[in-house]
Amino acid sequence: MSACAAILGCSGPTLTAEEAAFFRAVKPWGFILFGRNVETPGQVRRLTDDLRGRVERGDAPILVDQEGGRVARLKPPHWKRYPPGRAYGELPPESRREVTRLGARLLAHDLAAVGVNVDCLPVLDVRDTEGHEVIGDRAYSDDAAEVAALGRAAAEGLLAGGVLPVAKHMPGHGRAAADSHEALPVVEASVEALETRDFAPFRALADLPMAMTAHVIYAAIDGARPATTSARVFERVIRGAIGFEGLVMSDDLAMQALDGGFAERAERSRAAGCDVVLHGEGDMSAMRQVAEGAGALEGKAAERARAALARLPARPEPFDAAEGRARFDAAFEGRYA
């Protein structure tokens, strides 16, 4: 049986009987964890093992948004704090890349220990003073080249630790003046402006294994549909100007930027070009609709999924976590210790 072309959430720190039966039957390609799913390291490890057991795939991707700053699902007291992207961009130029890689390597160490093998990082959105604060300090910089350099460093750190990176939010959320969790943003910039600035970090990291779409309308390319459901954006930008050949997942289908029922949202996203769709709320009724609309993971999408998982290293790069954390804390003068 083919996997369902979906990444799904669950409602709490353990699976309900209904969730367990549903995941066993539908076999989603992957899962995503949120704060409601996280209590202690031992509990998270049991949950990730259970999720993989339901789909009978030991390498099933289990994702989390663990950026640092305000976007972190694993938090003290059981896990260390990490800074937001902007803090890396504000380090001395000579140490930024090294410390960004080290931070991501430490994140990977934390995640791999509890069975999480995908982090929704790096954020490749270029910060814009006119953009909504939903990106804000999550962006490394307002300079596209610096975003690309630090995004590359973060991706390298994650991969070294046995965790796959996800480039987000393709093809760029920085200019958006609305929070796509709450409304549908429309970016009016010209194609030339977008290609020069917003698309540039994604183009520079087009070799990453996975990317997540932006629920944003780019009026100069498709004035009617956000990138997630726009075949034109996929053809001209994601697979075209950016040249991304890896697996593309939707941003969360539960966000208010999208309209229609959940089956329709999933169908539109897949039809536009998303290889898999993501729904993280853990609501059973919605997940059943998403699974129906997502369909089976087959053809080119299945090839991309296999290629992405093949990028997981056989074993992590040797790493002394205590020494690495000491260097990291020193770089930030203990502000995130």
GROMACS .gro file of C-alpha atoms in nm:
model
  337
    1MET     CA    1   0.000   0.000   0.000
    2SER     CA    2   0.131   0.344  -0.095
    3ALA     CA    3   0.171   0.601   0.177
    4CYS     CA    4  -0.081   0.881   0.192
    5ALA     CA    5   0.075   1.205   0.061
    6ALA     CA    6   0.026   1.381   0.392
    7ILE     CA    7   0.210   1.485   0.706
    8LEU     CA    8  -0.030   1.478   1.001
    9GLY     CA    9  -0.037   1.576   1.367
   10CYS     CA   10  -0.184   1.413   1.674
   11SER     CA   11  -0.384   1.556   1.960
   12GLY     CA   12  -0.169   1.494   2.265
   13PRO     CA   13   0.141   1.335   2.419
   14THR     CA   14   0.019   0.983   2.340
   15LEU     CA   15  -0.192   0.846   2.058
   16THR     CA   16  -0.561   0.790   2.114
   17ALA     CA   17  -0.704   0.457   2.002
   18GLU     CA   18  -0.880   0.636   1.717
   19GLU     CA   19  -0.559   0.805   1.600
   20ALA     CA   20  -0.365   0.480   1.620
   21ALA     CA   21  -0.620   0.297   1.407
   22PHE     CA   22  -0.645   0.584   1.158
   23PHE     CA   23  -0.270   0.613   1.107
   24ARG     CA   24  -0.241   0.236   1.069
   25ALA     CA   25  -0.506   0.238   0.799
   26VAL     CA   26  -0.410   0.555   0.610
   27LYS     CA   27  -0.032   0.536   0.652
   28PRO     CA   28   0.058   0.904   0.619
   29TRP     CA   29   0.405   0.969   0.481
   30GLY     CA   30   0.504   1.158   0.794
   31PHE     CA   31   0.402   1.331   1.114
   32ILE     CA   32   0.457   1.667   1.282
   33LEU     CA   33   0.483   1.744   1.653
   34PHE     CA   34   0.367   2.057   1.833
   35GLY     CA   35   0.394   2.176   2.192
   36ARG     CA   36   0.085   1.978   2.294
   37ASN     CA   37   0.273   1.660   2.200
   38VAL     CA   38   0.582   1.735   2.407
   39GLU     CA   39   0.630   1.672   2.778
   40THR     CA   40   0.958   1.493   2.854
   41PRO     CA   41   1.235   1.337   2.644
   42GLY     CA   42   1.124   0.985   2.731
   43GLN     CA   43   0.762   1.059   2.643
   44VAL     CA   44   0.856   1.215   2.305
   45ARG     CA   45   1.076   0.917   2.222
   46ARG     CA   46   0.790   0.677   2.298
   47LEU     CA   47   0.555   0.885   2.083
   48THR     CA   48   0.788   0.896   1.782
   49ASP     CA   49   0.845   0.521   1.810
   50ASP     CA   50   0.470   0.464   1.828
   51LEU     CA   51   0.401   0.684   1.526
   52ARG     CA   52   0.656   0.497   1.316
   53GLY     CA   53   0.517   0.167   1.435
   54ARG     CA   54   0.170   0.261   1.310
   55VAL     CA   55   0.297   0.315   0.954
   56GLU     CA   56   0.557   0.035   0.973
   57ARG     CA   57   0.841   0.251   0.843
   58GLY     CA   58   1.142   0.305   1.063
   59ASP     CA   59   1.253   0.609   0.862
   60ALA     CA   60   0.910   0.777   0.849
   61PRO     CA   61   0.974   1.152   0.872
   62ILE     CA   62   0.875   1.311   1.200
   63LEU     CA   63   0.890   1.688   1.181
   64VAL     CA   64   0.899   1.970   1.430
   65ASP     CA   65   0.929   2.348   1.409
   66GLN     CA   66   1.237   2.396   1.624
   67GLU     CA   67   1.389   2.723   1.506
   68GLY     CA   68   1.474   2.887   1.836
   69GLY     CA   69   1.331   3.207   1.979
   70ARG     CA   70   0.952   3.213   1.978
   71VAL     CA   71   0.923   2.912   1.746
   72ALA     CA   72   1.029   2.616   1.959
   73ARG     CA   73   0.825   2.309   2.053
   74LEU     CA   74   1.090   2.151   2.278
   75LYS     CA   75   1.151   2.392   2.566
   76PRO     CA   76   1.311   2.420   2.909
   77PRO     CA   77   1.340   2.262   3.155
   78HIS     CA   78   1.404   1.947   2.952
   79TRP     CA   79   1.565   2.119   2.653
   80LYS     CA   80   1.799   2.416   2.614
   81ARG     CA   81   1.693   2.753   2.476
   82TYR     CA   82   1.809   2.874   2.136
   83PRO     CA   83   1.804   3.222   1.982
   84PRO     CA   84   1.589   3.336   1.690
   85GLY     CA   85   1.745   3.366   1.346
   86ARG     CA   86   1.812   3.739   1.377
   87ALA     CA   87   2.047   3.680   1.671
   88TYR     CA   88   2.279   3.477   1.448
   89GLY     CA   89   2.276   3.754   1.188
   90GLU     CA   90   2.380   4.006   1.454
   91LEU     CA   91   2.691   3.816   1.561
   92PRO     CA   92   3.033   3.942   1.444
   93PRO     CA   93   3.069   3.865   1.072
   94GLU     CA   94   3.369   3.640   1.125
   95SER     CA   95   3.177   3.402   1.357
   96ARG     CA   96   2.820   3.408   1.221
   97ARG     CA   97   2.842   3.110   0.992
   98GLU     CA   98   3.031   2.889   1.238
   99VAL     CA   99   2.794   2.965   1.526
  100THR     CA  100   2.485   2.920   1.307
  101ARG     CA  101   2.609   2.577   1.202
  102LEU     CA  102   2.690   2.492   1.563
  103GLY     CA  103   2.343   2.600   1.680
  104ALA     CA  104   2.179   2.377   1.420
  105ARG     CA  105   2.411   2.089   1.510
  106LEU     CA  106   2.302   2.122   1.873
  107LEU     CA  107   1.937   2.132   1.767
  108ALA     CA  108   1.989   1.814   1.566
  109HIS     CA  109   2.148   1.648   1.869
  110ASP     CA  110   1.839   1.733   2.076
  111LEU     CA  111   1.595   1.619   1.808
  112ALA     CA  112   1.765   1.296   1.704
  113ALA     CA  113   1.774   1.184   2.068
  114VAL     CA  114   1.393   1.177   2.077
  115GLY     CA  115   1.338   1.033   1.730
  116VAL     CA  116   1.270   1.353   1.534
  117ASN     CA  117   1.446   1.341   1.198
  118VAL     CA  118   1.320   1.657   1.022
  119ASP     CA  119   1.342   2.018   1.144
  120CYS     CA  120   1.146   2.291   0.966
  121LEU     CA  121   1.456   2.507   0.935
  122PRO     CA  122   1.622   2.709   0.782
  123VAL     CA  123   1.394   3.010   0.749
  124LEU     CA  124   1.506   3.159   0.417
  125ASP     CA  125   1.265   3.453   0.422
  126VAL     CA  126   1.439   3.789   0.386
  127ARG     CA  127   1.334   4.029   0.660
  128ASP     CA  128   1.146   4.336   0.535
  129THR     CA  129   1.057   4.642   0.740
  130GLU     CA  130   0.714   4.649   0.573
  131GLY     CA  131   0.650   4.282   0.639
  132HIS     CA  132   0.439   4.135   0.918
  133GLU     CA  133   0.613   4.044   1.241
  134VAL     CA  134   0.514   3.678   1.192
  135ILE     CA  135   0.855   3.650   1.023
  136GLY     CA  136   1.035   3.936   1.200
  137ASP     CA  137   1.321   3.805   1.412
  138ARG     CA  138   1.285   3.456   1.267
  139ALA     CA  139   1.473   3.583   0.959
  140TYR     CA  140   1.852   3.587   0.970
  141SER     CA  141   1.886   3.920   0.796
  142ASP     CA  142   1.741   4.177   0.559
  143ASP     CA  143   2.023   4.094   0.316
  144ALA     CA  144   1.947   3.806   0.080
  145ALA     CA  145   2.308   3.691   0.051
  146GLU     CA  146   2.345   3.680   0.430
  147VAL     CA  147   2.020   3.484   0.461
  148ALA     CA  148   2.152   3.233   0.209
  149ALA     CA  149   2.488   3.199   0.383
  150LEU     CA  150   2.341   3.144   0.729
  151GLY     CA  151   2.065   2.923   0.593
  152ARG     CA  152   2.331   2.705   0.432
  153ALA     CA  153   2.519   2.686   0.763
  154ALA     CA  154   2.204   2.583   0.951
  155ALA     CA  155   2.120   2.316   0.693
  156GLU     CA  156   2.472   2.175   0.717
  157GLY     CA  157   2.450   2.159   1.096
  158LEU     CA  158   2.120   1.973   1.088
  159LEU     CA  159   2.238   1.722   0.829
  160ALA     CA  160   2.559   1.659   1.023
  161GLY     CA  161   2.342   1.561   1.318
  162GLY     CA  162   2.118   1.325   1.123
  163VAL     CA  163   1.822   1.561   1.080
  164LEU     CA  164   1.683   1.677   0.746
  165PRO     CA  165   1.636   2.052   0.688
  166VAL     CA  166   1.328   2.210   0.531
  167ALA     CA  167   1.370   2.541   0.345
  168LYS     CA  168   1.082   2.771   0.427
  169HIS     CA  169   0.868   2.955   0.328
  170MET     CA  170   0.922   2.911  -0.047
  171PRO     CA  171   0.936   3.134  -0.246
  172GLY     CA  172   0.956   3.399   0.031
  173HIS     CA  173   0.732   3.530   0.309
  174GLY     CA  174   0.934   3.834   0.416
  175ARG     CA  175   0.738   4.099   0.225
  176ALA     CA  176   0.398   3.967   0.331
  177ALA     CA  177   0.212   4.230   0.534
  178ALA     CA  178  -0.027   3.979   0.693
  179ASP     CA  179   0.015   3.666   0.904
  180SER     CA  180  -0.091   3.371   0.687
  181HIS     CA  181  -0.208   3.191   1.002
  182GLU     CA  182  -0.485   3.451   1.014
  183ALA     CA  183  -0.532   3.595   0.662
  184LEU     CA  184  -0.416   3.560   0.303
  185PRO     CA  185  -0.123   3.798   0.235
  186VAL     CA  186  -0.082   3.960  -0.107
  187VAL     CA  187   0.264   4.073  -0.218
  188GLU     CA  188   0.257   4.333  -0.495
  189ALA     CA  189   0.632   4.344  -0.573
  190SER     CA  190   0.750   4.304  -0.931
  191VAL     CA  191   0.893   3.977  -1.059
  192GLU     CA  192   1.231   4.147  -1.091
  193ALA     CA  193   1.225   4.261  -0.728
  194LEU     CA  194   1.117   3.918  -0.609
  195GLU     CA  195   1.383   3.737  -0.810
  196THR     CA  196   1.658   3.970  -0.690
  197ARG     CA  197   1.574   3.953  -0.321
  198ASP     CA  198   1.305   3.711  -0.206
  199PHE     CA  199   1.379   3.416  -0.433
  200ALA     CA  200   1.758   3.446  -0.409
  201PRO     CA  201   1.817   3.249  -0.085
  202PHE     CA  202   1.596   2.967  -0.207
  203ARG     CA  203   1.781   2.960  -0.539
  204ALA     CA  204   2.113   2.943  -0.354
  205LEU     CA  205   1.989   2.647  -0.148
  206ALA     CA  206   1.795   2.472  -0.424
  207ASP     CA  207   1.986   2.152  -0.349
  208LEU     CA  208   1.821   2.102  -0.008
  209PRO     CA  209   1.610   1.787   0.025
  210MET     CA  210   1.281   1.952   0.122
  211ALA     CA  211   1.099   2.284   0.118
  212MET     CA  212   0.775   2.426   0.256
  213THR     CA  213   0.551   2.661   0.061
  214ALA     CA  214   0.427   3.006   0.159
  215HIS     CA  215   0.053   3.072   0.175
  216VAL     CA  216   0.114   3.404  -0.001
  217ILE     CA  217  -0.019   3.552  -0.326
  218TYR     CA  218   0.252   3.699  -0.549
  219ALA     CA  219   0.037   3.926  -0.764
  220ALA     CA  220   0.294   3.965  -1.041
  221ILE     CA  221   0.291   3.587  -1.097
  222ASP     CA  222  -0.056   3.469  -0.996
  223GLY     CA  223  -0.300   3.724  -0.861
  224ALA     CA  224  -0.565   3.468  -0.772
  225ARG     CA  225  -0.393   3.187  -0.581
  226PRO     CA  226  -0.129   3.164  -0.308
  227ALA     CA  227   0.192   2.980  -0.389
  228THR     CA  228   0.071   2.662  -0.215
  229THR     CA  229  -0.218   2.617  -0.458
  230SER     CA  230  -0.075   2.792  -0.765
  231ALA     CA  231   0.046   2.574  -1.050
  232ARG     CA  232   0.183   2.892  -1.208
  233VAL     CA  233   0.404   2.966  -0.908
  234PHE     CA  234   0.526   2.608  -0.905
  235GLU     CA  235   0.606   2.604  -1.276
  236ARG     CA  236   0.753   2.952  -1.311
  237VAL     CA  237   0.917   2.998  -0.973
  238ILE     CA  238   0.960   2.693  -0.747
  239ARG     CA  239   1.057   2.446  -1.018
  240GLY     CA  240   1.152   2.724  -1.263
  241ALA     CA  241   1.338   3.035  -1.149
  242ILE     CA  242   1.447   2.879  -0.819
  243GLY     CA  243   1.519   2.541  -0.976
  244PHE     CA  244   1.417   2.339  -0.671
  245GLU     CA  245   1.399   1.966  -0.746
  246GLY     CA  246   1.345   1.830  -0.395
  247LEU     CA  247   1.026   1.741  -0.212
  248VAL     CA  248   0.784   2.029  -0.160
  249MET     CA  249   0.534   2.021   0.125
  250SER     CA  250   0.256   2.267   0.188
  251ASP     CA  251   0.258   2.492   0.488
  252ASP     CA  252  -0.014   2.391   0.733
  253LEU     CA  253  -0.350   2.349   0.562
  254ALA     CA  254  -0.524   2.460   0.881
  255MET     CA  255  -0.403   2.818   0.838
  256GLN     CA  256  -0.664   3.081   0.760
  257ALA     CA  257  -0.488   3.198   0.444
  258LEU     CA  258  -0.653   2.906   0.262
  259ASP     CA  259  -1.023   2.868   0.196
  260GLY     CA  260  -1.249   2.573   0.127
  261GLY     CA  261  -1.285   2.244   0.310
  262PHE     CA  262  -0.981   2.044   0.408
  263ALA     CA  263  -1.020   1.786   0.133
  264GLU     CA  264  -1.039   2.069  -0.119
  265ARG     CA  265  -0.733   2.242   0.028
  266ALA     CA  266  -0.538   1.920   0.001
  267GLU     CA  267  -0.656   1.853  -0.355
  268ARG     CA  268  -0.568   2.205  -0.470
  269SER     CA  269  -0.225   2.188  -0.314
  270ARG     CA  270  -0.144   1.853  -0.471
  271ALA     CA  271  -0.280   1.962  -0.809
  272ALA     CA  272  -0.065   2.275  -0.802
  273GLY     CA  273   0.256   2.082  -0.737
  274CYS     CA  274   0.292   2.000  -0.366
  275ASP     CA  275   0.435   1.651  -0.329
  276VAL     CA  276   0.281   1.616   0.017
  277VAL     CA  277   0.045   1.829   0.225
  278LEU     CA  278   0.078   1.911   0.593
  279HIS     CA  279  -0.195   1.938   0.854
  280GLY     CA  280  -0.083   1.975   1.213
  281GLU     CA  281  -0.386   2.043   1.432
  282GLY     CA  282  -0.448   1.682   1.526
  283ASP     CA  283  -0.823   1.709   1.467
  284MET     CA  284  -0.954   1.372   1.350
  285SER     CA  285  -1.237   1.506   1.135
  286ALA     CA  286  -1.003   1.741   0.950
  287MET     CA  287  -0.733   1.475   0.911
  288ARG     CA  288  -0.977   1.235   0.749
  289GLN     CA  289  -1.063   1.503   0.495
  290VAL     CA  290  -0.697   1.588   0.435
  291ALA     CA  291  -0.612   1.224   0.376
  292GLU     CA  292  -0.899   1.193   0.129
  293GLY     CA  293  -0.787   1.499  -0.064
  294ALA     CA  294  -0.415   1.423  -0.052
  295GLY     CA  295  -0.438   1.085  -0.216
  296ALA     CA  296  -0.153   0.837  -0.253
  297LEU     CA  297   0.214   0.927  -0.267
  298GLU     CA  298   0.305   0.799  -0.611
  299GLY     CA  299   0.505   0.884  -0.923
  300LYS     CA  300   0.744   1.178  -0.919
  301ALA     CA  301   0.630   1.284  -0.572
  302ALA     CA  302   0.720   0.940  -0.433
  303GLU     CA  303   1.061   0.961  -0.604
  304ARG     CA  304   1.127   1.296  -0.442
  305ALA     CA  305   1.018   1.160  -0.104
  306ARG     CA  306   1.259   0.866  -0.135
  307ALA     CA  307   1.540   1.096  -0.246
  308ALA     CA  308   1.481   1.328   0.051
  309LEU     CA  309   1.498   1.045   0.304
  310ALA     CA  310   1.809   0.909   0.132
  311ARG     CA  311   1.987   1.230   0.239
  312LEU     CA  312   1.975   1.118   0.602
  313PRO     CA  313   2.331   1.017   0.695
  314ALA     CA  314   2.395   0.660   0.808
  315ARG     CA  315   2.534   0.801   1.132
  316PRO     CA  316   2.569   1.154   1.268
  317GLU     CA  317   2.896   1.342   1.249
  318PRO     CA  318   3.101   1.287   1.569
  319PHE     CA  319   3.008   1.557   1.818
  320ASP     CA  320   3.078   1.648   2.178
  321ALA     CA  321   2.749   1.810   2.277
  322ALA     CA  322   2.872   1.948   2.609
  323GLU     CA  323   3.175   2.112   2.449
  324GLY     CA  324   2.963   2.239   2.162
  325ARG     CA  325   2.709   2.392   2.397
  326ALA     CA  326   2.984   2.563   2.594
  327ARG     CA  327   3.117   2.724   2.275
  328PHE     CA  328   2.767   2.821   2.173
  329ASP     CA  329   2.688   2.982   2.506
  330ALA     CA  330   3.017   3.169   2.496
  331ALA     CA  331   2.936   3.309   2.149
  332PHE     CA  332   2.610   3.455   2.287
  333GLU     CA  333   2.765   3.550   2.623
  334GLY     CA  334   2.524   3.321   2.808
  335ARG     CA  335   2.208   3.496   2.687
  336TYR     CA  336   2.046   3.165   2.588
  337ALA     CA  337   2.207   2.935   2.844
   0.00000   0.00000   0.00000
